[in-house]
XYZ file of C-alpha atoms in Angstrom:
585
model
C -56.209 -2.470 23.779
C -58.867 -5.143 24.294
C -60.122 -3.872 27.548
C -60.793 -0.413 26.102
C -62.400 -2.055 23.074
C -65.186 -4.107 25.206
C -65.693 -1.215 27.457
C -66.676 1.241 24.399
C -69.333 -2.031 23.385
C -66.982 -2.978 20.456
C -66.896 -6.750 19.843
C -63.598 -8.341 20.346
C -61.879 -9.588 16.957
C -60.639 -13.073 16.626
C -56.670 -12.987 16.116
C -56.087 -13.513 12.202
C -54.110 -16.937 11.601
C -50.321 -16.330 10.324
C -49.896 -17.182 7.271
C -47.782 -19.119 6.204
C -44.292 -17.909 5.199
C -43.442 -18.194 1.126
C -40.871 -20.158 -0.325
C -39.765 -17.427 -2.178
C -35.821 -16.815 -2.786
C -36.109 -13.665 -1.534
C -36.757 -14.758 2.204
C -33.613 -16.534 2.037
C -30.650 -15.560 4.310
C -29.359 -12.412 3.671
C -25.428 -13.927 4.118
C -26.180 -16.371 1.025
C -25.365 -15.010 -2.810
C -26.254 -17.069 -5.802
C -23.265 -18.230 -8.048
C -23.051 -15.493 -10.594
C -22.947 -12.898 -7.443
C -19.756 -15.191 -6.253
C -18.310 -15.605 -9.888
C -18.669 -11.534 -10.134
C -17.367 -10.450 -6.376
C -14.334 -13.022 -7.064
C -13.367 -11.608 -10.275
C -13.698 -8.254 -8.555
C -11.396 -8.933 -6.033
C -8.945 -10.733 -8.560
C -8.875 -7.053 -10.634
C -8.095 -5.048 -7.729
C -5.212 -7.452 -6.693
C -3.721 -7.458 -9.812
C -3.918 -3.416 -9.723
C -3.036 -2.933 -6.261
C 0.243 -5.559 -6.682
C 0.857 -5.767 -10.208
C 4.602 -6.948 -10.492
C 6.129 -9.801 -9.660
C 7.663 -9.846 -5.782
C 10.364 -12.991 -5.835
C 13.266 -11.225 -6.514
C 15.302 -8.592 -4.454
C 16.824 -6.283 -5.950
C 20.374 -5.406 -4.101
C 22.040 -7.459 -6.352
C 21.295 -4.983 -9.658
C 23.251 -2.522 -7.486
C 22.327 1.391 -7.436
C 18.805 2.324 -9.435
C 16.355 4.500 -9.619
C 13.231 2.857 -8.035
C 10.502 2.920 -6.058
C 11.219 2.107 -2.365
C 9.215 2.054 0.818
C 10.148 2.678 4.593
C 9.081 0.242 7.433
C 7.971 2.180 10.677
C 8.159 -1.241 12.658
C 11.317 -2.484 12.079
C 12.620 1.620 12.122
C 10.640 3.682 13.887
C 11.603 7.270 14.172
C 11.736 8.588 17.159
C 9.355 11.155 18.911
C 12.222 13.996 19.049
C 13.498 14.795 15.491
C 16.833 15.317 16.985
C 17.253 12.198 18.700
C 19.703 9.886 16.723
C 17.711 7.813 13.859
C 18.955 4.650 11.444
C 16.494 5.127 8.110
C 16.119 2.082 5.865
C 14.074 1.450 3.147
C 13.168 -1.501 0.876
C 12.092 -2.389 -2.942
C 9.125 -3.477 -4.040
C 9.455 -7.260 -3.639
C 11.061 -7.149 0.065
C 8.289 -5.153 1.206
C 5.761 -7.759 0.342
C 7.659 -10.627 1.025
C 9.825 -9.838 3.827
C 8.007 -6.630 5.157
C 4.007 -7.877 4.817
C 2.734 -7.303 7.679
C 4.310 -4.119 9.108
C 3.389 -0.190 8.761
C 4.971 1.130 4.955
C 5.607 4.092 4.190
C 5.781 4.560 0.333
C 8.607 6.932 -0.945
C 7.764 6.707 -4.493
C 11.047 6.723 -6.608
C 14.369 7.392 -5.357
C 17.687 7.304 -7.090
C 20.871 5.721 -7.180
C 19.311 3.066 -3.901
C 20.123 -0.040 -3.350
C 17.747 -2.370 -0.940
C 18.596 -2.379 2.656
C 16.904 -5.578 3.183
C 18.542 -8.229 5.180
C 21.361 -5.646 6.195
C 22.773 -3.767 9.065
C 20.442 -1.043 8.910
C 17.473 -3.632 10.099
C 17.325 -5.666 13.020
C 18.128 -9.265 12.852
C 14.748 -10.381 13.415
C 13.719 -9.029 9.897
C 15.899 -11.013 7.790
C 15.367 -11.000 3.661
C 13.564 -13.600 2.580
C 14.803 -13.499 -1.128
C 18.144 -13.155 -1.246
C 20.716 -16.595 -1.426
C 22.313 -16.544 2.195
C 25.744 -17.495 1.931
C 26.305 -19.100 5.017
C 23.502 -21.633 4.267
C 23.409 -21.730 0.496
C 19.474 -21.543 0.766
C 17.244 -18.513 -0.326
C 16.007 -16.566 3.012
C 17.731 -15.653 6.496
C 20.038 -13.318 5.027
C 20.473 -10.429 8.122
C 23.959 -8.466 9.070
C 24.745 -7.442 5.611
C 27.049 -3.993 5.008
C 24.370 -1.601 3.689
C 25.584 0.311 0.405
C 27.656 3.166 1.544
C 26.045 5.238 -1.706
C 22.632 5.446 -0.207
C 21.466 8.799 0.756
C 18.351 9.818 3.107
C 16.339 12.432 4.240
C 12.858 13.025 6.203
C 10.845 11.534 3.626
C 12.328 8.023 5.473
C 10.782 8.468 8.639
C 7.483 9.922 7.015
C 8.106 13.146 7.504
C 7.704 15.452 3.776
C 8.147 19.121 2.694
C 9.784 22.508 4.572
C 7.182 21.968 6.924
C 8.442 18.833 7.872
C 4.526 17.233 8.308
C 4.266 13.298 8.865
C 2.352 12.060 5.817
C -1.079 10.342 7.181
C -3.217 9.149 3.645
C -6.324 8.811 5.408
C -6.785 13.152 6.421
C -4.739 14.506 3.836
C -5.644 16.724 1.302
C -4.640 17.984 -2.101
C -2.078 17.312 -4.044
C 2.107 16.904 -3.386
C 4.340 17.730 -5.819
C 8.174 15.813 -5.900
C 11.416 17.738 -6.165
C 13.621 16.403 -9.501
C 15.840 17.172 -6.705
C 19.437 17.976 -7.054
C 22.302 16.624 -4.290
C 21.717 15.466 -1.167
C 20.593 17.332 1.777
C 23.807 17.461 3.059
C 24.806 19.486 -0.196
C 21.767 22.185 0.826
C 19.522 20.210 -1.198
C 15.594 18.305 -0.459
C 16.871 14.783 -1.546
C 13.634 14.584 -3.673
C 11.466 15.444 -0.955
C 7.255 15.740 -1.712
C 5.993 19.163 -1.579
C 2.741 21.128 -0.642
C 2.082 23.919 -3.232
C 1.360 26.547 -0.258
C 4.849 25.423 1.036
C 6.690 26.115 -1.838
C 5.040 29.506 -1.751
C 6.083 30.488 1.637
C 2.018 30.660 3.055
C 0.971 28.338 6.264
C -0.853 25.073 5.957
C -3.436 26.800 8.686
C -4.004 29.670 5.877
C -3.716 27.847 2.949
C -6.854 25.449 4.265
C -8.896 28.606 5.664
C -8.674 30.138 1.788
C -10.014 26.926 0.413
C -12.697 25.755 2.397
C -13.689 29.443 1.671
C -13.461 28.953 -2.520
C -15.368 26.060 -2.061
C -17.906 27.598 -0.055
C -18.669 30.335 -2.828
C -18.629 27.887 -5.399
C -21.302 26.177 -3.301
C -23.388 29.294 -3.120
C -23.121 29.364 0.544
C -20.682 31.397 3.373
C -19.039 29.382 5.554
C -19.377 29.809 9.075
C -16.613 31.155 10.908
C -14.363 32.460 8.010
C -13.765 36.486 7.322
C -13.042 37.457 4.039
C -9.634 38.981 5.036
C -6.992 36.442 5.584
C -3.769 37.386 7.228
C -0.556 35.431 6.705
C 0.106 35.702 10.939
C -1.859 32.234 11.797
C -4.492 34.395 13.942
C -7.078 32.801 11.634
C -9.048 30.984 13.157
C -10.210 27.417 11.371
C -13.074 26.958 9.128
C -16.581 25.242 10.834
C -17.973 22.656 8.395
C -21.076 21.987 9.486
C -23.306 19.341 6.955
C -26.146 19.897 8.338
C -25.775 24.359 6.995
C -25.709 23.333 3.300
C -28.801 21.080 2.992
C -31.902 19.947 5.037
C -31.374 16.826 7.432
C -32.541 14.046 6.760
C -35.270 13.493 9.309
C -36.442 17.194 8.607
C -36.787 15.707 4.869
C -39.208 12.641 6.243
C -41.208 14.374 8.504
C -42.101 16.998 6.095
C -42.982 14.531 3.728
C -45.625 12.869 6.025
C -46.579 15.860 6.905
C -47.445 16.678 3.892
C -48.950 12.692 3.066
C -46.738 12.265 0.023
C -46.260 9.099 1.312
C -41.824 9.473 1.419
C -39.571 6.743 1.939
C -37.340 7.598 4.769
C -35.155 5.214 3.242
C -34.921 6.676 -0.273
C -34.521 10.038 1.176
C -31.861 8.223 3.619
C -30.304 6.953 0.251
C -30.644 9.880 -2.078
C -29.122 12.300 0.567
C -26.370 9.830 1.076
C -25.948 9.902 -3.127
C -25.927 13.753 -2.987
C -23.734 14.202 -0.256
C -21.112 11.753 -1.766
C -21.347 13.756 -5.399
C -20.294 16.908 -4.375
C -17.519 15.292 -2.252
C -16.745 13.802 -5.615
C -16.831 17.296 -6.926
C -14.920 19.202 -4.790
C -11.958 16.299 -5.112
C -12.022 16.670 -9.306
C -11.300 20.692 -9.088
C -7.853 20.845 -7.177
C -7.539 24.517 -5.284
C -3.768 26.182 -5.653
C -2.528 28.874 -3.630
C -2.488 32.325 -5.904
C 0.476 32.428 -7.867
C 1.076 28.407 -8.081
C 1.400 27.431 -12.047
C -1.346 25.445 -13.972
C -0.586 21.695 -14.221
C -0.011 22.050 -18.099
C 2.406 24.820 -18.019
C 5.450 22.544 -16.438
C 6.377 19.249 -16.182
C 9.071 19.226 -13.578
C 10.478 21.365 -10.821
C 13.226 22.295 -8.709
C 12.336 23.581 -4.731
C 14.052 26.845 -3.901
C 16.359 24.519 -1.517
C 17.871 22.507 -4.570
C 18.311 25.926 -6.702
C 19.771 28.169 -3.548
C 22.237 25.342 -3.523
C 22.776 24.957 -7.157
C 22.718 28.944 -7.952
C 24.068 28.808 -11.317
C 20.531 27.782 -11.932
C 19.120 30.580 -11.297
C 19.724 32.673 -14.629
C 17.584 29.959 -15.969
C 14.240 31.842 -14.587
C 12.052 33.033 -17.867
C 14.256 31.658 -20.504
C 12.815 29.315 -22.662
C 11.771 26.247 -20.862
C 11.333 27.805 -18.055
C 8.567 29.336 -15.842
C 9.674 32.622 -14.078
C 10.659 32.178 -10.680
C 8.163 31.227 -7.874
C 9.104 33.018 -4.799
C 9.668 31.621 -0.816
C 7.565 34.365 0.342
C 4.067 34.863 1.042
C 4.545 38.883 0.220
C 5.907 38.010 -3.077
C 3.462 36.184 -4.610
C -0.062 37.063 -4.929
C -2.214 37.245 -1.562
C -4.473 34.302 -0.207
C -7.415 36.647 -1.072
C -10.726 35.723 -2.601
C -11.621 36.994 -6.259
C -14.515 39.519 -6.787
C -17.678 37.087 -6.269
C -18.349 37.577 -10.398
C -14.904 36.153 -11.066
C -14.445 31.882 -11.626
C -12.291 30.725 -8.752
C -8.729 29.510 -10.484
C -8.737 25.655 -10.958
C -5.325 24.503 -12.256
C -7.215 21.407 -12.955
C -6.344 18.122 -11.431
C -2.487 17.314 -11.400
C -1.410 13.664 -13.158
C 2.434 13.530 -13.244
C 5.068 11.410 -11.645
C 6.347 13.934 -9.685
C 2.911 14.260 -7.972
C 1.785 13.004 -5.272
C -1.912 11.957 -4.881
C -4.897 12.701 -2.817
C -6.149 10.007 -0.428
C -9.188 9.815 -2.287
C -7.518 9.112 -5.917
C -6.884 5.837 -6.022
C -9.022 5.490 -4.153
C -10.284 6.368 -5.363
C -8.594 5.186 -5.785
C -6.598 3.604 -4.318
C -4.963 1.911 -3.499
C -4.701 2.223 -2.974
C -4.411 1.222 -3.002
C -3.165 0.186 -2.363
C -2.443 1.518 -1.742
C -1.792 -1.765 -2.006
C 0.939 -0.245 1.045
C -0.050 2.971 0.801
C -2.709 4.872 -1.267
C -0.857 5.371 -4.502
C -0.144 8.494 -5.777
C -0.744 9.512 -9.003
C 1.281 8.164 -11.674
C 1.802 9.636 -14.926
C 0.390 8.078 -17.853
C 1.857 8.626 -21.338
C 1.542 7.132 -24.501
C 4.666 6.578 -26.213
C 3.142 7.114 -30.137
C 1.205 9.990 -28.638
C 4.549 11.532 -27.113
C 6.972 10.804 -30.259
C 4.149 11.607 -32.959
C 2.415 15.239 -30.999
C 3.471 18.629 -32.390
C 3.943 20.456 -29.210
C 2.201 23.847 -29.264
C 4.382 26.159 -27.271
C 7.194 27.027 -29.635
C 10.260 26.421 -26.457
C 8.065 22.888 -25.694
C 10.273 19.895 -27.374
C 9.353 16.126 -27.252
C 10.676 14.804 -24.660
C 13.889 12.434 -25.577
C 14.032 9.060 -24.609
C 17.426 8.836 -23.731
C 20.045 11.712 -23.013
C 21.222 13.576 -26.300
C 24.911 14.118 -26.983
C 25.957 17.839 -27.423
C 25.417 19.003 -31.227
C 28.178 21.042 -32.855
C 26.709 24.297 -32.025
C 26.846 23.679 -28.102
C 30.678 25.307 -28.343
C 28.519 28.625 -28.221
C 27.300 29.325 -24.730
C 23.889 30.547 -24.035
C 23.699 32.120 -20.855
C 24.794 35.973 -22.763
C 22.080 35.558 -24.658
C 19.417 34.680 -21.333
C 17.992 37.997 -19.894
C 19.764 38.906 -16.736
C 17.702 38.664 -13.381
C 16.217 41.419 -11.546
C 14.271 42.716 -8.431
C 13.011 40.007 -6.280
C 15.169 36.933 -7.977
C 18.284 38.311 -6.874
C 17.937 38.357 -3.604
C 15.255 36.132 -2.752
C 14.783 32.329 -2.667
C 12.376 30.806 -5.298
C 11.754 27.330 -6.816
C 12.234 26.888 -10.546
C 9.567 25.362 -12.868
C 10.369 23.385 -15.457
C 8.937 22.793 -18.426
C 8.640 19.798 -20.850
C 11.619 18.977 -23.021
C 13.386 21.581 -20.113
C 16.861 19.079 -21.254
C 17.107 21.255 -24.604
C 17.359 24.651 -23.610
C 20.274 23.768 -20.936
C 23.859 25.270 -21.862
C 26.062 22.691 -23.262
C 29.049 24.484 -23.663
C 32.060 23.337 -22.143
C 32.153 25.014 -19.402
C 28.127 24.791 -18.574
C 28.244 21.211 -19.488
C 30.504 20.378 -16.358
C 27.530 21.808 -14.176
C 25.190 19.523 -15.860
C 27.344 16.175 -15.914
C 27.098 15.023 -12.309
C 23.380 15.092 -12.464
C 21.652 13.144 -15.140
C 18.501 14.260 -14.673
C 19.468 17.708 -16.159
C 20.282 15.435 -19.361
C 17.583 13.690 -20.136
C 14.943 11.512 -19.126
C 15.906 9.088 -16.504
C 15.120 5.500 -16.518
C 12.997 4.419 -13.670
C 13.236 0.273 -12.867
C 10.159 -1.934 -12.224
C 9.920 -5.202 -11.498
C 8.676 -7.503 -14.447
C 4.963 -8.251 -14.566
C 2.891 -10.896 -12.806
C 1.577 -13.565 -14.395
C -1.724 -12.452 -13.563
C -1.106 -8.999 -13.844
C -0.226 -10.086 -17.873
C -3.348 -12.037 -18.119
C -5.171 -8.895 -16.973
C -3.670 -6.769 -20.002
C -5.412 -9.467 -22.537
C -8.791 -10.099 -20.343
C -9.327 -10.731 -17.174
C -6.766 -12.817 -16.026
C -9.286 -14.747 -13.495
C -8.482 -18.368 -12.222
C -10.789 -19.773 -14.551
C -8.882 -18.591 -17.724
C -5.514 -19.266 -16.214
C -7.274 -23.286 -15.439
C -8.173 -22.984 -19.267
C -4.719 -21.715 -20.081
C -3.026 -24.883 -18.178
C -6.111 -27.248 -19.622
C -5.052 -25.945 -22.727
C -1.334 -26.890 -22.722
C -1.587 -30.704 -20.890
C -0.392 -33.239 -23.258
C -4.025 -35.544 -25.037
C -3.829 -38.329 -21.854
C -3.900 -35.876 -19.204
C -6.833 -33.773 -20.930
C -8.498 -36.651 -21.414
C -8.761 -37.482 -17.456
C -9.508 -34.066 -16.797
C -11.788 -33.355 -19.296
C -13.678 -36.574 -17.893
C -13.813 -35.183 -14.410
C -14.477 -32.137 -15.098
C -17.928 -33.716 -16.452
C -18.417 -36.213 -13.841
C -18.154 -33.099 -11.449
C -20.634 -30.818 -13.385
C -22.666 -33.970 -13.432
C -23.012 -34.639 -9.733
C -22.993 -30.905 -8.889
C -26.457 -29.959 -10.982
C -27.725 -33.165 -9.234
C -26.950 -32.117 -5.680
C -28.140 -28.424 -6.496
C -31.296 -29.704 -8.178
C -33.326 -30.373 -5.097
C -32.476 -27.151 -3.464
C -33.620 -24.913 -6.881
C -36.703 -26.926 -6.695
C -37.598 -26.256 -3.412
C -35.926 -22.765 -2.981
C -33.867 -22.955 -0.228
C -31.049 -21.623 -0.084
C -27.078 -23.773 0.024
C -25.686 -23.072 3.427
C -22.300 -23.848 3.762
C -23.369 -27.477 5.672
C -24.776 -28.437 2.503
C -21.425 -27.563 0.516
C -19.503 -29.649 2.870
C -21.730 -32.475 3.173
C -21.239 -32.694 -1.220
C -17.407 -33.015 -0.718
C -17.471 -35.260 1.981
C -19.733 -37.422 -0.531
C -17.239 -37.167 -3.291
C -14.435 -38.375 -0.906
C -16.417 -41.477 -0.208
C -17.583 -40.754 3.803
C -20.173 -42.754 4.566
C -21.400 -40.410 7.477
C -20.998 -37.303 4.703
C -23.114 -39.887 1.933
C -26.355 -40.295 4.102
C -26.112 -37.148 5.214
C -25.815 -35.069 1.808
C -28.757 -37.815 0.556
C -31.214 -37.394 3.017
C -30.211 -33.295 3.823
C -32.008 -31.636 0.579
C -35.627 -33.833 1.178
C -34.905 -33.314 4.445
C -35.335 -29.752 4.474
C -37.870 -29.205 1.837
C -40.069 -31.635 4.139
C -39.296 -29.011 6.776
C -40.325 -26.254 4.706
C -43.685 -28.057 3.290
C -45.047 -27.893 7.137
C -44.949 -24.430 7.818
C -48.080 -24.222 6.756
C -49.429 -25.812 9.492
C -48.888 -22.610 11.412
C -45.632 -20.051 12.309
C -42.378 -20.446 10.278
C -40.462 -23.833 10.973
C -38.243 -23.427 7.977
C -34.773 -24.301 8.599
C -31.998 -21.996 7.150
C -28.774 -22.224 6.325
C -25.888 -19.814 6.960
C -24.831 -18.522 3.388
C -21.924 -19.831 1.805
């Protein structure tokens, strides 16, 4: 550049000295945060631990015998094997074991399961995996407990070796989508039943996963405004379809077509706002899509039931059957694709159905949800799925507005004086379809009410309780934290205050005095570096504490470190940047 300058006759320019580099703040070390960013991520990460683990984990519990609970299958310590038919030993855990005996390995969260008892620490696991809670009785200490006889009462199916619904599909929370629904479930599935297995909606309606997906990437493509690439209108039910091509790049311009029309233009854009507002966009109509859950045609709105039985539990329980339209009770949902309504789209002028967004224990969350979760989190071991939220006053006090729609009873109700009549002469008969063909059975709320109680329909009903009411569901007792939380936040500073608060006068006293000697040498050590505005590396932080446990070496250097450095930063204005920087803390 300075050749072709002195060959046009230009003069050359003399260099421009660099100036020299601020003390501002904002030059400081991108890995360092001030205090109030610390205070804020810490208490962030203290909320989503209490959420994500929120009971207390120190007991097992085989010893309460059979309950209703939630449970969780290790794939390391039982890993199914690639051929279904190949012989398998399922296990699962409770909540407790599988944090403190199962950490570290691949869960699988079942959700609730009834009448289990832990398999912890028993035959069904290898010895290497021993409980960690229970007393063993060999030693008389708590841990080491392997080789126990696994309760005989304990019944399995797929869902233990992560496989869920009729179309027997290993569960992976990270790709997939929708919502699952869980069977009330009656028997085992030796007795013909699911075992309370998770189901799709599609499944339940006899259409293919491959179909099912091709009709709603195509629902939200007209609610977008746009055709999707690669989908006809016409869906068959014979998996010729071929799958939907989502291409980002069809629905909006790209990004870079974005910047370099804006400098075209000399509007002066921001690749990195567009960068960031094209990010925002993208990530609010993925936001969208997730709030409007798509169901296959035919599948009931989330308000219209509360419970349900798969057409495997009432094939095997057929006495249920004559239940189908009666009060409480949605019509029958057919096994069959040809049955229910067709996987077709709606005239373009009609509102694509939206059941709305399920929220029920019996459902089974989106990846997203907790996440949107999660959980979530977590998973904490798996992303949760959704949980269903009711308030008790709300429940008790509501006046339900279908007229067959009770409250929902809290405990089982005995048989009144009029249950000597039977009911089923009274329930229209079933015809067409329902008499020969399978079909699940939606139930809905206060379903417990409209059930025959007569003598002879009550012995039906008796072996399975939840026919009789609503069942109660064990969970661990709070954490300490997790009770804190409920009040405020439940940090570690309030739970410090909460033990400052209950030490006898003496032992306040000493703390209380230093406590003050601390704050007092802390604002001193920090003093130097606000004045200067460099930012505390994680040297400086250690070089403090070594002065407060009386090293020499760690005195001199946290005296002479702070003037040190601000001596360092005074000469960079003799030319260049010699300021030295700290790694954040």
């Amino acid at each position: 550049m300075a050749d072709s300058q002195l060959s046009n006759g230009a003069q050359p320019q003399p260099k421009p000295k660099p100036k020299p580099r601020s003390t501002s703040i904002s030059q400081a070390s991108e890995s360092s945060q001030t205090a109030a960013d610390f205070i804020r991520e810490q208490l962030t990460l203290e909320a989503e631990a209490r959420e994500a683990l929120p009971y207390q984990f120190d007991t097992c519990t085989r010893d309460l015998g059979p309950l209703k609970q939630k449970l969780y299958s290790c794939l390391d310590c039982n890993p199914p094997p690639a051929n279904s038919s190949d012989p398998y030993v399922p296990a699962a855990v409770c909540y407790a074991c599988s944090i403190s005996c199962h950490c570290e390995h691949e869960m699988v969260e079942l959700f609730n399961k009834r009448n289990f008892v832990c398999d912890c620490g028993t035959d069904r696991f290898p010895e290497k995996t021993p409980c960690n809670l229970r007393i063993n009785k060999e030693t008389g200490l708590k841990g080491g407990v392997t080789g126990e006889e696994s309760a005989k009462g304990n019944h399995y199916n797929q869902n233990f070796r992560n496989k869920f619904c009729g179309c027997a599909q290993d569960y992976d929370a990270t790709k997939e989508e929708g919502t699952m629904f869980q069977c009330l479930g009656l028997g085992t599935v030796a007795d013909g039943g699911c075992g309370e297995d998770w189901w799709h909606p599609e499944c339940l309606l006899g259409f293919s996963r491959k179909d099912f997906k091709v009709y709603v990437h195509e629902m939200k493509a007209r609610k977008k405004g746009t055709k999707a690439a690669g989908i006809t209108r016409e869906i068959s039910f014979t998996r010729t379809e071929e799958e939907a091509n989502e291409h980002a790049d069809s629905r909006r311009p790209s990004i870079v077509t974005a910047i370099a029309a804006g400098i075209a233009n000399g509007i002066g854009v921001d690749g990195n706002d567009i960068a960031v507002d094209a990010a925002e966009e993208e990530e609010e109509e993925e936001e969208g899509d997730e709030e409007e859950e798509i169901y296959p045609p035919g599948f009931p709105a989330e308000e219209d039931f509360d419970n349900f039985l798969c057409y495997k539990c009432v094939e095997a329980h057929p006495w249920l059957k004559k239940y189908a339209g009666a009060p409480g009770f949605l019509p029958p949902r057919f096994f069959d694709a040809f049955a229910n309504p067709p996987l077709a789209l709606p005239p373009a002028e009609d509102t694509p159905p939206a059941n709305g967004t399920p929220n029920g224990d019996h459902k089974k969350r989106k990846t997203s949800d907790d996440d949107d979760d999660s959980a979530t989190s977590a998973s904490a071991m798996a992303p949760p799925k959704r949980q269903k939220s009711v308030d008790p006053a709300t429940a008790l006090s509501a006046i339900p507005e279908d007229p067959f729609t009770i409250t929902l009873p809290i405990s089982p109700k005995k048989p009144s004086d009029d249950s000597k009549t039977c009911k089923l002469p009274s329930i229209p008969a079933l015809s067409g379809p329902a008499l020969t063909r399978p079909f699940s059975l939606f139930l809905k709320e206060g379903f417990y009410e409209h059930l025959c109680h007569c003598a002879s329909c009550f012995s039906l009903l008796k072996p399975y309780p939840q026919l009789l009411g609503e069942e109660e569901v064990y969970e661990p007792p709070l954490s300490r934290a997790s009770s804190l939380g409920s009040i405020g936040t439940g940090s570690i500073l309030e739970r410090g205050e909460a033990a400052f608060s209950n030490m006898n006068r003496v032992q306040a006293l000493q703390g209380a005095t230093l406590y003050a000697g601390l704050k007092d040498g802390l604002k001193e050590f920090l003093t130097p570096f606000a004045e200067s505005g460099q930012a505390v590396g994680a040297d400086d932080i250690k070089a403090f504490f070594a002065k407060l446990r009386g090293d020499e070496k760690g005195i001199q250097d946290a005296a002479g470190h702070a003037k040190q450095s601000a001596d360092e930063e005074g000469d960079g204005s003799a030319g260049g940047d010699n300021r030295r920087e700290q790694s954040g803390y």
